[in-house]
Amino acid sequence: MSPDSVTPGSVRSAAEVNEEIRALWRRTGGTLSAEERAEYELLVVEWAIAIRGGVVKAA
């Protein structure tokens, strides 16, 4: 999932995404593979969008 594919209205809450981020770190023991790092980066983008209330400004 790219940040561009996040659709307004389909954004999970910041708390939900934060819990998924925490679970990823617990599952990996704090060391991320390249694939896990990509997943983490997408989750951080999703979390930031949720924190802003799902409002994404066009570039």
Coordinates of N, CA and C in Angstrom, one line a residue:
M1 N 0.9 -1.2 0.0 CA 0.0 0.0 0.0 C 0.9 1.2 0.0
S2 N 0.7 2.1 -1.0 CA 1.5 3.3 -1.0 C 0.7 4.4 -0.3
P3 N 1.3 5.5 0.2 CA 0.6 6.6 0.8 C -0.5 7.1 -0.1
D4 N -0.3 7.1 -1.5 CA -1.2 7.6 -2.4 C -2.5 6.8 -2.5
S5 N -2.4 5.5 -2.0 CA -3.5 4.6 -2.1 C -4.5 4.7 -0.9
V6 N -4.1 5.5 0.1 CA -4.9 5.7 1.3 C -6.1 6.6 0.9
T7 N -7.3 6.0 1.0 CA -8.5 6.7 0.6 C -9.2 7.4 1.8
P8 N -9.5 8.6 1.7 CA -10.2 9.3 2.9 C -11.5 8.5 3.3
G9 N -11.7 8.3 4.6 CA -12.8 7.5 5.0 C -12.4 6.1 5.3
S10 N -11.3 5.6 4.8 CA -10.9 4.2 5.0 C -9.7 4.2 6.0
V11 N -9.4 5.3 6.6 CA -8.2 5.4 7.5 C -8.6 4.9 8.8
R12 N -7.7 4.0 9.3 CA -7.9 3.5 10.7 C -7.5 4.5 11.7
S13 N -8.0 4.3 12.9 CA -7.6 5.3 14.0 C -6.1 5.2 14.2
A14 N -5.6 6.3 14.8 CA -4.1 6.4 15.1 C -3.8 5.3 16.1
A15 N -4.7 5.1 17.1 CA -4.5 4.0 18.1 C -4.4 2.6 17.5
E16 N -5.2 2.3 16.5 CA -5.2 1.0 15.8 C -3.8 0.9 15.1
V17 N -3.4 1.9 14.4 CA -2.2 1.8 13.6 C -1.0 1.7 14.6
N18 N -1.1 2.5 15.6 CA 0.0 2.5 16.6 C 0.2 1.1 17.2
E19 N -0.9 0.4 17.5 CA -0.8 -0.9 18.0 C -0.2 -1.9 17.0
E20 N -0.5 -1.7 15.8 CA 0.1 -2.5 14.7 C 1.6 -2.3 14.6
I21 N 2.0 -1.0 14.8 CA 3.4 -0.7 14.8 C 4.1 -1.4 16.0
R22 N 3.5 -1.3 17.1 CA 4.1 -1.9 18.3 C 4.2 -3.4 18.2
A23 N 3.1 -4.0 17.6 CA 3.1 -5.5 17.4 C 4.3 -5.9 16.4
L24 N 4.5 -5.1 15.4 CA 5.6 -5.3 14.4 C 6.9 -5.3 15.2
W25 N 7.1 -4.3 16.0 CA 8.4 -4.3 16.7 C 8.5 -5.4 17.7
R26 N 7.5 -5.8 18.4 CA 7.5 -7.0 19.3 C 7.8 -8.2 18.5
R27 N 7.1 -8.4 17.4 CA 7.3 -9.6 16.6 C 8.7 -9.8 16.0
T28 N 9.3 -8.7 15.7 CA 10.7 -8.7 15.1 C 11.8 -8.6 16.1
G29 N 11.5 -8.3 17.3 CA 12.5 -8.2 18.3 C 13.3 -6.9 18.1
G30 N 12.8 -6.0 17.4 CA 13.5 -4.7 17.2 C 14.4 -4.6 16.0
T31 N 14.5 -5.7 15.3 CA 15.4 -5.7 14.1 C 14.5 -6.0 12.9
L32 N 14.4 -5.1 12.0 CA 13.5 -5.2 10.8 C 14.3 -5.6 9.6
S33 N 13.7 -6.6 8.8 CA 14.2 -7.0 7.5 C 13.8 -5.8 6.6
A34 N 14.2 -5.9 5.3 CA 13.9 -4.9 4.3 C 12.3 -4.9 4.1
E35 N 11.7 -6.0 4.1 CA 10.3 -6.1 3.9 C 9.5 -5.5 5.1
E36 N 10.0 -5.9 6.3 CA 9.4 -5.3 7.5 C 9.6 -3.8 7.6
R37 N 10.7 -3.4 7.2 CA 11.0 -1.9 7.2 C 10.0 -1.2 6.3
A38 N 9.8 -1.8 5.1 CA 8.8 -1.2 4.2 C 7.4 -1.2 4.8
E39 N 7.0 -2.2 5.5 CA 5.7 -2.3 6.2 C 5.7 -1.2 7.3
Y40 N 6.8 -1.1 8.0 CA 6.8 -0.1 9.1 C 6.7 1.3 8.5
E41 N 7.4 1.6 7.4 CA 7.3 3.0 6.8 C 5.8 3.3 6.4
L42 N 5.2 2.3 5.8 CA 3.8 2.5 5.4 C 2.9 2.7 6.6
L43 N 3.1 2.0 7.7 CA 2.3 2.2 8.9 C 2.5 3.6 9.5
V44 N 3.8 4.0 9.4 CA 4.0 5.4 10.0 C 3.3 6.4 9.2
V45 N 3.3 6.3 7.9 CA 2.5 7.2 7.0 C 1.1 7.2 7.3
E46 N 0.5 5.9 7.5 CA -0.9 5.8 7.8 C -1.2 6.4 9.2
W47 N -0.3 6.2 10.2 CA -0.4 6.8 11.5 C -0.5 8.3 11.4
A48 N 0.5 8.9 10.7 CA 0.5 10.3 10.5 C -0.8 10.9 9.9
I49 N -1.3 10.2 9.0 CA -2.6 10.6 8.3 C -3.7 10.6 9.4
A50 N -3.7 9.5 10.2 CA -4.7 9.3 11.2 C -4.6 10.4 12.2
I51 N -3.4 10.8 12.6 CA -3.2 11.8 13.6 C -3.8 13.1 13.1
R52 N -3.6 13.4 11.8 CA -4.1 14.6 11.2 C -5.6 14.6 10.9
G53 N -6.2 13.5 11.3 CA -7.7 13.4 11.1 C -8.0 12.9 9.7
G54 N -7.1 12.3 9.0 CA -7.4 11.7 7.7 C -7.4 12.7 6.6
V55 N -6.9 13.9 6.9 CA -6.9 15.0 5.8 C -5.6 14.9 5.1
V56 N -5.6 14.6 3.8 CA -4.4 14.5 3.0 C -4.4 15.7 2.0
K57 N -3.4 16.6 2.1 CA -3.4 17.7 1.2 C -2.7 17.3 -0.1
A58 N -3.2 17.7 -1.2 CA -2.7 17.4 -2.5 C -1.4 18.2 -2.7
A59 N -0.4 17.5 -3.3 CA 0.9 18.2 -3.6 C 0.8 19.1 -4.7

